[in-house]
Amino acid sequence: MSEINYQALRDAAEKATQGEWVAFISPGKYGTYAVHTPGDNHHGDIVDWPGFDEQKNAENNARYIAAFNPEVVQALLDERERNQQYIKRRDQENEEIALTVGKLRVELEEAKKRIAELEKSEEQLINERDHAESTLADMYFAATGDRPEWSNCFSFSDAVDAVVDRIADLEAKQSSPVVPEGLIKAVRFYEQVKRENPPVETGAWKDAVDWVLKEACPAVNIGIKGE
């Protein structure tokens, strides 16, 4: 079967007689099988009985032509066009959904990457905090002889203040300063960090604690021995 020209079929249906077509059936050996259009008379049949003369399937053919009238053809073509438009809309929607899914996949991969970076950063911060805590605990022990008990009431800042006070107390008991110039600079650097950075686990605090410990522990030990 050749390809159907739907536009040519529509044009032909629009030009044909509109309205309901009726099959006129008069069976018998010399029966009449005609198709009437609206307004036809016996001599104005669109398909008169000679058209189906002596056909074995004349009655069914006449009924078929009457049923498949121009209005039916146009209705079927209209339905086909609506279906084509629906398919086109669905294809467009599916394309948009595919683009959205692709975008979401990219965003998901970026989110996974960001989560991994944050987890790594969190682990690094925890390690730095543990290091700073251990270092400050050693410095506190060297100054006071006790291990600090960290809590909401006793923080890193409290421990460093205790060390600074201990150093000041030792210096006050000596005729000459027992704290070297490097330690004084270290303590001042720490106090600057404390003013500019709240007591959280940052790199600046870690550097400050490391420096103060490096300078303070020998001096404090000397002070304790000479006290």
XYZ file of N, CA and C in Angstrom:
681
model
N 0.840 -1.200 0.000
C 0.000 0.000 0.000
C 0.875 1.249 0.000
N 0.559 2.161 -0.896
C 1.327 3.394 -0.962
C 1.027 4.271 0.246
N 1.919 5.231 0.483
C 1.757 6.122 1.636
C 0.501 6.970 1.467
N -0.224 7.120 2.543
C -1.482 7.878 2.502
C -1.175 9.371 2.522
N -1.799 10.085 1.580
C -1.683 11.543 1.554
C -2.849 12.108 2.351
N -2.599 12.396 3.621
C -3.687 12.817 4.504
C -4.255 14.178 4.102
N -3.403 15.056 3.630
C -3.890 16.372 3.235
C -4.790 16.282 2.011
N -4.400 15.453 1.036
C -5.242 15.273 -0.150
C -6.569 14.631 0.236
N -6.528 13.704 1.182
C -7.752 13.058 1.646
C -8.671 14.069 2.329
N -8.076 14.977 3.122
C -8.887 16.002 3.782
C -9.491 16.960 2.748
N -8.687 17.357 1.783
C -9.202 18.274 0.759
C -10.393 17.653 0.027
N -10.283 16.382 -0.316
C -11.371 15.707 -1.029
C -12.607 15.615 -0.153
N -12.431 15.325 1.144
C -13.576 15.200 2.046
C -14.268 16.540 2.251
N -13.493 17.611 2.296
C -14.081 18.932 2.498
C -14.893 19.378 1.273
N -14.499 18.936 0.086
C -15.192 19.335 -1.141
C -16.412 18.462 -1.427
N -16.467 17.287 -0.822
C -17.592 16.379 -1.067
C -18.835 16.868 -0.336
N -19.974 16.249 -0.664
C -21.237 16.615 -0.027
C -21.172 16.278 1.453
N -21.497 17.272 2.272
C -21.424 17.088 3.713
C -22.738 16.519 4.241
N -22.717 16.072 5.452
C -23.908 15.526 6.080
C -23.901 14.007 6.064
N -24.988 13.428 6.545
C -25.075 11.973 6.676
C -25.415 11.333 5.326
N -24.664 10.312 4.998
C -24.946 9.530 3.803
C -25.718 8.278 4.237
N -26.643 7.831 3.372
C -27.507 6.698 3.715
C -27.455 5.655 2.608
N -27.307 4.412 3.021
C -27.355 3.310 2.052
C -28.817 2.926 1.794
N -29.212 2.913 0.514
C -30.562 2.512 0.142
C -30.502 1.072 -0.336
N -31.087 0.181 0.400
C -30.983 -1.254 0.120
C -32.361 -1.797 -0.257
N -32.405 -2.399 -1.422
C -33.619 -3.122 -1.857
C -33.169 -4.481 -2.372
N -33.081 -5.464 -1.454
C -32.480 -6.741 -1.835
C -33.346 -7.540 -2.832
N -32.693 -8.517 -3.385
C -33.379 -9.402 -4.334
C -32.483 -9.666 -5.532
N -32.982 -10.498 -6.446
C -32.164 -10.852 -7.608
C -31.803 -9.622 -8.396
N -32.742 -8.739 -8.500
C -32.474 -7.489 -9.204
C -32.566 -6.313 -8.222
N -31.985 -6.512 -7.056
C -32.086 -5.520 -5.993
C -31.372 -4.226 -6.318
N -31.693 -3.239 -5.510
C -31.067 -1.924 -5.646
C -30.222 -1.653 -4.411
N -28.998 -1.246 -4.674
C -28.069 -0.941 -3.570
C -27.441 0.411 -3.895
N -28.040 1.453 -3.377
C -27.584 2.802 -3.699
C -27.133 3.532 -2.433
N -26.466 4.670 -2.613
C -26.035 5.524 -1.498
C -26.582 6.919 -1.741
N -27.385 7.390 -0.819
C -27.989 8.712 -0.910
C -27.181 9.714 -0.090
N -27.095 10.931 -0.589
C -26.577 12.060 0.187
C -27.747 12.948 0.544
N -27.578 13.857 1.519
C -28.701 14.719 1.899
C -29.264 15.481 0.700
N -30.593 15.407 0.517
C -31.245 16.133 -0.569
C -31.354 15.360 -1.849
N -30.802 14.141 -1.911
C -30.885 13.347 -3.129
C -32.286 12.786 -3.301
N -32.690 12.562 -4.543
C -33.887 11.780 -4.830
C -33.471 10.492 -5.530
N -34.439 9.743 -6.015
C -34.112 8.421 -6.578
C -33.147 8.525 -7.752
N -33.245 9.623 -8.480
C -32.377 9.755 -9.638
C -31.142 10.587 -9.337
N -30.955 10.921 -8.038
C -29.784 11.719 -7.668
C -28.879 11.002 -6.690
N -28.936 9.684 -6.662
C -28.068 8.930 -5.766
C -26.620 9.191 -6.118
N -25.801 9.301 -5.071
C -24.380 9.487 -5.331
C -23.771 8.215 -5.920
N -24.277 7.057 -5.467
C -23.918 5.777 -6.077
C -25.230 5.056 -6.334
N -25.668 5.002 -7.601
C -26.951 4.378 -7.929
C -26.782 2.874 -8.036
N -27.885 2.200 -8.081
C -27.828 0.735 -8.040
C -26.977 0.126 -9.129
N -26.858 0.689 -10.383
C -25.992 0.021 -11.367
C -24.545 -0.076 -10.918
N -24.162 0.828 -9.992
C -22.772 0.787 -9.533
C -22.425 -0.484 -8.792
N -23.408 -1.117 -8.176
C -23.168 -2.366 -7.453
C -23.846 -3.558 -8.140
N -24.230 -3.365 -9.384
C -25.010 -4.376 -10.094
C -24.281 -5.715 -10.114
N -25.002 -6.723 -9.637
C -24.555 -8.114 -9.642
C -23.302 -8.350 -8.807
N -22.938 -7.429 -7.928
C -21.815 -7.673 -7.012
C -22.288 -8.562 -5.857
N -21.477 -9.555 -5.501
C -21.847 -10.469 -4.420
C -21.913 -9.738 -3.087
N -21.114 -8.718 -2.935
C -21.046 -7.991 -1.667
C -21.614 -6.589 -1.807
N -22.580 -6.449 -2.687
C -23.107 -5.127 -3.028
C -23.691 -4.416 -1.815
N -24.449 -5.120 -0.992
C -25.093 -4.479 0.151
C -24.060 -3.927 1.133
N -23.060 -4.734 1.458
C -22.034 -4.288 2.410
C -21.210 -3.143 1.845
N -20.919 -3.199 0.557
C -20.164 -2.109 -0.066
C -20.930 -0.805 0.001
N -22.235 -0.887 -0.252
C -23.055 0.322 -0.201
C -23.099 0.880 1.212
N -23.266 0.002 2.176
C -23.297 0.464 3.572
C -21.945 1.074 3.977
N -20.867 0.497 3.484
C -19.538 1.013 3.830
C -19.336 2.415 3.289
N -19.692 2.631 2.044
C -19.521 3.955 1.451
C -20.380 4.979 2.175
N -21.602 4.585 2.518
C -22.466 5.507 3.251
C -21.891 5.838 4.627
N -21.330 4.817 5.293
C -20.781 5.031 6.638
C -19.510 5.874 6.601
N -18.706 5.667 5.565
C -17.433 6.385 5.490
C -17.613 7.669 4.683
N -18.508 8.506 5.147
C -18.829 9.744 4.439
C -17.795 10.825 4.756
N -17.838 11.969 4.064
C -16.832 13.026 4.261
C -16.709 13.521 5.699
N -17.823 13.605 6.412
C -17.739 14.061 7.802
C -16.956 13.087 8.662
N -17.169 11.796 8.431
C -16.421 10.784 9.185
C -14.942 10.879 8.856
N -14.645 11.050 7.578
C -13.241 11.165 7.170
C -12.573 12.348 7.865
N -13.247 13.482 7.865
C -12.663 14.668 8.503
C -12.522 14.491 10.011
N -13.499 13.823 10.623
C -13.409 13.576 12.068
C -12.215 12.686 12.385
N -12.015 11.658 11.572
C -10.866 10.766 11.794
C -9.548 11.503 11.576
N -9.510 12.348 10.576
C -8.295 13.121 10.328
C -8.032 14.107 11.464
N -9.104 14.714 12.003
C -8.946 15.621 13.146
C -8.398 14.874 14.359
N -8.913 13.678 14.586
C -8.441 12.880 15.714
C -6.979 12.489 15.519
N -6.633 12.131 14.298
C -5.233 11.792 14.013
C -4.323 12.987 14.273
N -4.758 14.185 13.858
C -3.956 15.384 14.071
C -3.796 15.679 15.562
N -4.857 15.490 16.331
C -4.756 15.693 17.785
C -3.773 14.695 18.397
N -3.832 13.470 17.923
C -2.896 12.457 18.438
C -1.453 12.823 18.090
N -1.247 13.345 16.871
C 0.095 13.748 16.470
C 0.599 14.893 17.342
N -0.284 15.849 17.626
C 0.105 16.967 18.484
C 0.412 16.500 19.911
N -0.388 15.542 20.385
C -0.146 14.988 21.728
C 1.202 14.284 21.790
N 1.488 13.497 20.737
C 2.779 12.793 20.691
C 3.931 13.789 20.654
N 3.741 14.866 19.893
C 4.784 15.897 19.812
C 5.017 16.546 21.169
N 3.908 16.857 21.872
C 4.042 17.460 23.211
C 4.743 16.507 24.174
N 4.362 15.232 24.105
C 4.993 14.250 24.999
C 6.471 14.090 24.690
N 6.819 14.110 23.410
C 8.239 14.019 23.046
C 9.005 15.217 23.594
N 8.387 16.398 23.498
C 9.039 17.593 24.030
C 9.171 17.509 25.552
N 8.108 17.028 26.221
C 8.162 16.867 27.674
C 9.233 15.860 28.068
N 9.312 14.761 27.330
C 10.325 13.743 27.628
C 11.731 14.300 27.448
N 11.898 15.141 26.424
C 13.202 15.764 26.202
C 13.557 16.696 27.357
N 12.565 17.481 27.806
C 12.807 18.382 28.936
C 13.109 17.596 30.204
N 12.396 16.478 30.399
C 12.652 15.640 31.577
C 14.065 15.070 31.527
N 14.477 14.638 30.322
C 15.828 14.084 30.177
C 16.881 15.142 30.501
N 16.646 16.378 30.042
C 17.593 17.458 30.345
C 17.629 17.745 31.840
N 16.442 17.734 32.476
C 16.380 17.985 33.923
C 17.101 16.889 34.694
N 16.872 15.641 34.285
C 17.530 14.517 34.954
C 19.046 14.626 34.801
N 19.489 14.993 33.589
C 20.924 15.159 33.381
C 21.509 16.247 34.262
N 20.777 17.360 34.388
C 21.241 18.457 35.248
C 21.293 18.020 36.703
N 20.262 17.277 37.136
C 20.229 16.815 38.523
C 21.372 15.849 38.802
N 21.711 15.026 37.816
C 22.830 14.092 38.008
C 24.136 14.844 38.190
N 24.317 15.912 37.386
C 25.534 16.718 37.530
C 25.577 17.371 38.914
N 24.430 17.925 39.337
C 24.370 18.556 40.659
C 24.598 17.544 41.769
N 24.096 16.322 41.568
C 24.298 15.282 42.572
C 25.765 14.926 42.707
N 26.453 14.807 41.558
C 27.884 14.496 41.607
C 28.660 15.615 42.288
N 28.265 16.869 41.995
C 28.935 18.011 42.643
C 28.675 18.003 44.149
N 27.448 17.634 44.530
C 27.114 17.580 45.958
C 27.925 16.482 46.654
N 28.048 15.317 45.990
C 28.845 14.236 46.569
C 30.301 14.666 46.748
N 30.815 15.363 45.736
C 32.202 15.837 45.809
C 32.366 16.827 46.956
N 31.384 17.729 47.102
C 31.449 18.728 48.171
C 31.362 18.073 49.544
N 30.502 17.066 49.666
C 30.376 16.343 50.934
C 31.698 15.682 51.293
N 32.334 15.068 50.282
C 33.624 14.418 50.533
C 34.665 15.439 50.982
N 34.647 16.634 50.351
C 35.595 17.681 50.744
C 35.328 18.145 52.173
N 34.047 18.300 52.516
C 33.711 18.747 53.876
C 34.096 17.691 54.905
N 33.866 16.416 54.568
C 34.253 15.353 55.495
C 35.759 15.338 55.708
N 36.508 15.541 54.614
C 37.962 15.586 54.734
C 38.397 16.786 55.561
N 37.743 17.950 55.313
C 38.064 19.157 56.074
C 37.732 18.973 57.550
N 36.579 18.307 57.809
C 36.190 18.066 59.197
C 37.222 17.179 59.893
N 37.674 16.160 59.163
C 38.679 15.264 59.744
C 39.974 16.019 60.034
N 40.347 16.911 59.110
C 41.556 17.700 59.313
C 41.416 18.627 60.523
N 40.231 19.255 60.657
C 40.001 20.136 61.796
C 40.054 19.367 63.117
N 39.489 18.150 63.107
C 39.516 17.329 64.317
C 40.952 16.988 64.691
N 41.763 16.627 63.684
C 43.172 16.300 63.951
C 43.922 17.506 64.493
N 43.659 18.695 63.881
C 44.336 19.900 64.361
C 43.890 20.243 65.780
N 42.612 20.049 66.051
C 42.118 20.330 67.392
C 42.759 19.389 68.413
N 42.830 18.105 68.039
C 43.456 17.141 68.958
C 44.906 17.497 69.213
N 45.608 17.925 68.143
C 47.009 18.299 68.302
C 47.137 19.520 69.213
N 46.288 20.526 68.960
C 46.347 21.734 69.784
C 46.006 21.414 71.238
N 45.018 20.542 71.428
C 44.618 20.166 72.784
C 45.744 19.446 73.505
N 46.400 18.524 72.779
C 47.506 17.782 73.396
C 48.671 18.712 73.727
N 48.972 19.612 72.789
C 50.081 20.544 73.006
C 49.799 21.469 74.186
N 48.594 22.000 74.222
C 48.235 22.909 75.302
C 48.187 22.190 76.645
N 47.765 20.915 76.631
C 47.747 20.141 77.872
C 49.159 19.956 78.422
N 50.113 19.695 77.519
C 51.516 19.553 77.952
C 52.026 20.867 78.534
N 51.679 21.975 77.889
C 52.128 23.271 78.375
C 51.502 23.579 79.739
N 50.246 23.244 79.886
C 49.546 23.485 81.147
C 50.153 22.626 82.261
N 50.458 21.377 81.917
C 51.065 20.472 82.902
C 52.439 20.971 83.328
N 53.213 21.465 82.330
C 54.547 21.973 82.654
C 54.466 23.178 83.581
N 53.407 23.967 83.444
C 53.290 25.184 84.247
C 52.677 24.930 85.613
N 51.720 24.000 85.680
C 50.968 23.839 86.926
C 51.198 22.500 87.612
N 51.693 21.527 86.848
C 51.868 20.197 87.425
C 50.606 19.356 87.372
N 49.533 19.873 86.799
C 48.265 19.139 86.676
C 47.862 19.047 85.215
N 47.060 18.017 84.924
C 46.500 17.862 83.582
C 45.163 18.607 83.517
N 44.946 19.364 82.457
C 43.679 20.113 82.363
C 42.494 19.172 82.139
N 41.376 19.527 82.678
C 40.130 18.806 82.435
C 39.217 19.719 81.614
N 39.185 19.420 80.319
C 38.438 20.295 79.404
C 36.928 20.164 79.645
N 36.267 21.312 79.629
C 34.817 21.335 79.793
C 34.317 22.695 79.322
N 33.020 22.884 79.426
C 32.459 24.182 79.059
C 32.931 25.287 79.995
N 33.350 24.870 81.183
C 33.819 25.845 82.170
C 35.321 26.048 82.123
N 36.035 25.184 81.382
C 37.491 25.307 81.311
C 37.913 25.004 79.878
N 38.248 26.072 79.141
C 38.537 25.950 77.712
C 40.021 26.143 77.449
N 40.382 26.114 76.172
C 41.758 26.357 75.768
C 42.226 27.720 76.287
N 41.338 28.713 76.130
C 41.703 30.065 76.552
C 42.008 30.121 78.044
N 41.237 29.387 78.835
C 41.480 29.364 80.288
C 42.829 28.737 80.596
N 43.184 27.668 79.870
C 44.459 26.993 80.124
C 45.635 27.901 79.801
N 45.542 28.604 78.668
C 46.634 29.505 78.301
C 46.739 30.658 79.297
N 45.594 31.180 79.734
C 45.632 32.243 80.735
C 46.312 31.768 82.013
N 46.061 30.501 82.377
C 46.695 29.963 83.575
C 48.201 29.875 83.404
N 48.633 29.477 82.196
C 50.073 29.395 81.919
C 50.697 30.785 81.981
N 50.028 31.756 81.359
C 50.554 33.127 81.370
C 50.656 33.652 82.799
N 49.635 33.383 83.599
C 49.672 33.836 85.000
C 50.808 33.161 85.756
N 51.033 31.871 85.477
C 52.107 31.143 86.156
C 53.466 31.728 85.798
N 53.627 32.077 84.510
C 54.893 32.685 84.090
C 55.089 34.037 84.776
N 54.027 34.818 84.823
C 54.130 36.130 85.470
C 54.459 35.973 86.955
N 53.897 34.959 87.603
C 54.156 34.726 89.020
C 55.612 34.348 89.245
N 56.150 33.501 88.355
C 57.558 33.097 88.469
C 58.484 34.280 88.247
N 58.151 35.112 87.303
C 58.995 36.278 87.042
C 59.010 37.233 88.227
N 57.853 37.353 88.872
C 57.767 38.277 90.008
C 58.632 37.814 91.164
N 58.911 36.510 91.247
C 59.690 35.973 92.360
C 61.182 35.972 92.065
N 61.583 36.321 90.866
C 62.985 36.315 90.493
C 63.519 37.742 90.493
N 64.795 37.852 90.834
C 65.423 39.173 90.805
C 65.628 39.650 89.380
N 65.783 38.712 88.474
C 65.912 39.053 87.052
C 64.925 38.202 86.283
N 64.473 38.684 85.178
C 63.466 37.941 84.412
C 63.955 36.551 84.032
N 63.109 35.537 84.264
C 63.462 34.170 83.876
C 62.852 33.824 82.513
N 62.028 34.703 82.010
C 61.358 34.409 80.739
C 62.144 35.058 79.614
N 62.600 34.315 78.649
C 63.358 34.892 77.539
C 62.486 35.773 76.673
N 63.187 36.604 75.889
C 62.467 37.536 75.018
C 61.554 36.796 74.037
N 62.013 35.620 73.544
C 61.207 34.851 72.595
C 59.870 34.438 73.186
N 59.854 34.092 74.481
C 58.616 33.691 75.125
C 57.657 34.860 75.259
N 58.219 36.008 75.583
C 57.378 37.201 75.707
C 56.693 37.488 74.379
N 57.470 37.380 73.285
C 56.886 37.595 71.964
C 55.834 36.532 71.662
N 56.110 35.298 72.080
C 55.162 34.218 71.819
C 53.848 34.459 72.541
N 53.931 34.868 73.804
C 52.724 35.118 74.572
C 51.941 36.282 73.982
N 52.667 37.319 73.593
C 51.974 38.460 72.987
C 51.292 38.051 71.672
N 51.992 37.192 70.902
C 51.388 36.707 69.658
C 50.119 35.914 69.960
N 50.189 35.090 70.989
C 49.007 34.304 71.346
C 47.851 35.193 71.766
N 48.142 36.184 72.582
C 47.079 37.088 73.031
C 46.468 37.832 71.848
N 47.292 38.166 70.835
C 46.755 38.808 69.633
C 45.830 37.861 68.885
N 46.239 36.606 68.769
C 45.396 35.614 68.099
C 44.081 35.458 68.836
N 44.134 35.436 70.168
C 42.926 35.257 70.962
C 41.968 36.431 70.776
N 42.530 37.650 70.616
C 41.662 38.805 70.404
C 41.018 38.777 69.024
N 41.813 38.379 68.019
C 41.331 38.450 66.637
C 40.581 37.206 66.204
N 40.797 36.088 66.863
C 40.135 34.833 66.497
C 39.512 34.225 67.739
N 38.212 34.089 67.771
C 37.565 33.436 68.925
C 38.168 32.058 69.157
N 38.095 31.551 70.380
C 38.740 30.265 70.717
C 38.052 29.079 70.062
N 38.331 28.916 68.784
C 37.859 27.734 68.051
C 39.076 27.051 67.450
N 38.854 25.903 66.836
C 39.967 25.107 66.335
C 40.399 25.627 64.965
N 41.198 26.701 64.944
C 41.675 27.235 63.680
C 43.176 27.037 63.586
N 43.703 27.238 62.387
C 45.135 27.091 62.191
C 45.918 28.112 62.988
N 45.355 29.333 63.115
C 46.040 30.377 63.869
C 46.214 29.983 65.328
N 45.192 29.412 65.914
C 45.299 28.969 67.316
C 46.328 27.859 67.447
N 46.325 26.941 66.506
C 47.300 25.843 66.577
C 48.717 26.391 66.528
N 48.965 27.342 65.609
C 50.300 27.931 65.520
C 50.667 28.664 66.806
N 49.673 29.376 67.347
C 49.945 30.120 68.583
C 50.284 29.167 69.724
N 49.491 28.113 69.875
C 49.744 27.151 70.953
C 51.108 26.494 70.782
N 51.450 26.094 69.537
C 52.758 25.459 69.292
C 53.891 26.391 69.687
N 53.761 27.648 69.320
C 54.838 28.602 69.605
C 54.974 28.848 71.102
N 53.821 29.081 71.748
C 53.874 29.335 73.193
C 54.477 28.136 73.918
N 54.082 26.934 73.506
C 54.640 25.744 74.154
C 56.148 25.658 73.961
N 56.579 25.924 72.728
C 58.006 25.830 72.429
C 58.828 26.772 73.311
N 58.295 27.969 73.509
C 59.033 28.957 74.279
C 58.789 28.835 75.784
N 57.567 28.382 76.151
C 57.185 28.446 77.558
C 57.707 27.273 78.366
N 57.626 26.065 77.796
C 57.947 24.884 78.610
C 59.360 24.931 79.199
N 60.393 25.211 78.381
C 61.731 25.279 78.998
C 61.807 26.352 80.071
N 61.199 27.513 79.783
C 61.274 28.610 80.759
C 60.528 28.259 82.029
N 59.365 27.641 81.883
C 58.592 27.279 83.067
C 59.331 26.234 83.878
N 59.925 25.271 83.196
C 60.676 24.235 83.913
C 61.834 24.845 84.680
N 62.497 25.813 84.034
C 63.604 26.485 84.719
C 63.073 27.230 85.935
N 61.942 27.899 85.731
C 61.357 28.661 86.829
C 60.954 27.764 87.969
N 60.393 26.597 87.660
C 59.951 25.677 88.703
C 61.156 25.153 89.487
N 62.223 24.826 88.734
C 63.408 24.309 89.416
C 64.035 25.379 90.299
N 64.011 26.648 89.845
C 64.661 27.707 90.617
C 63.766 28.339 91.637
N 62.498 27.920 91.695
C 61.538 28.554 92.611
C 61.881 28.262 94.059
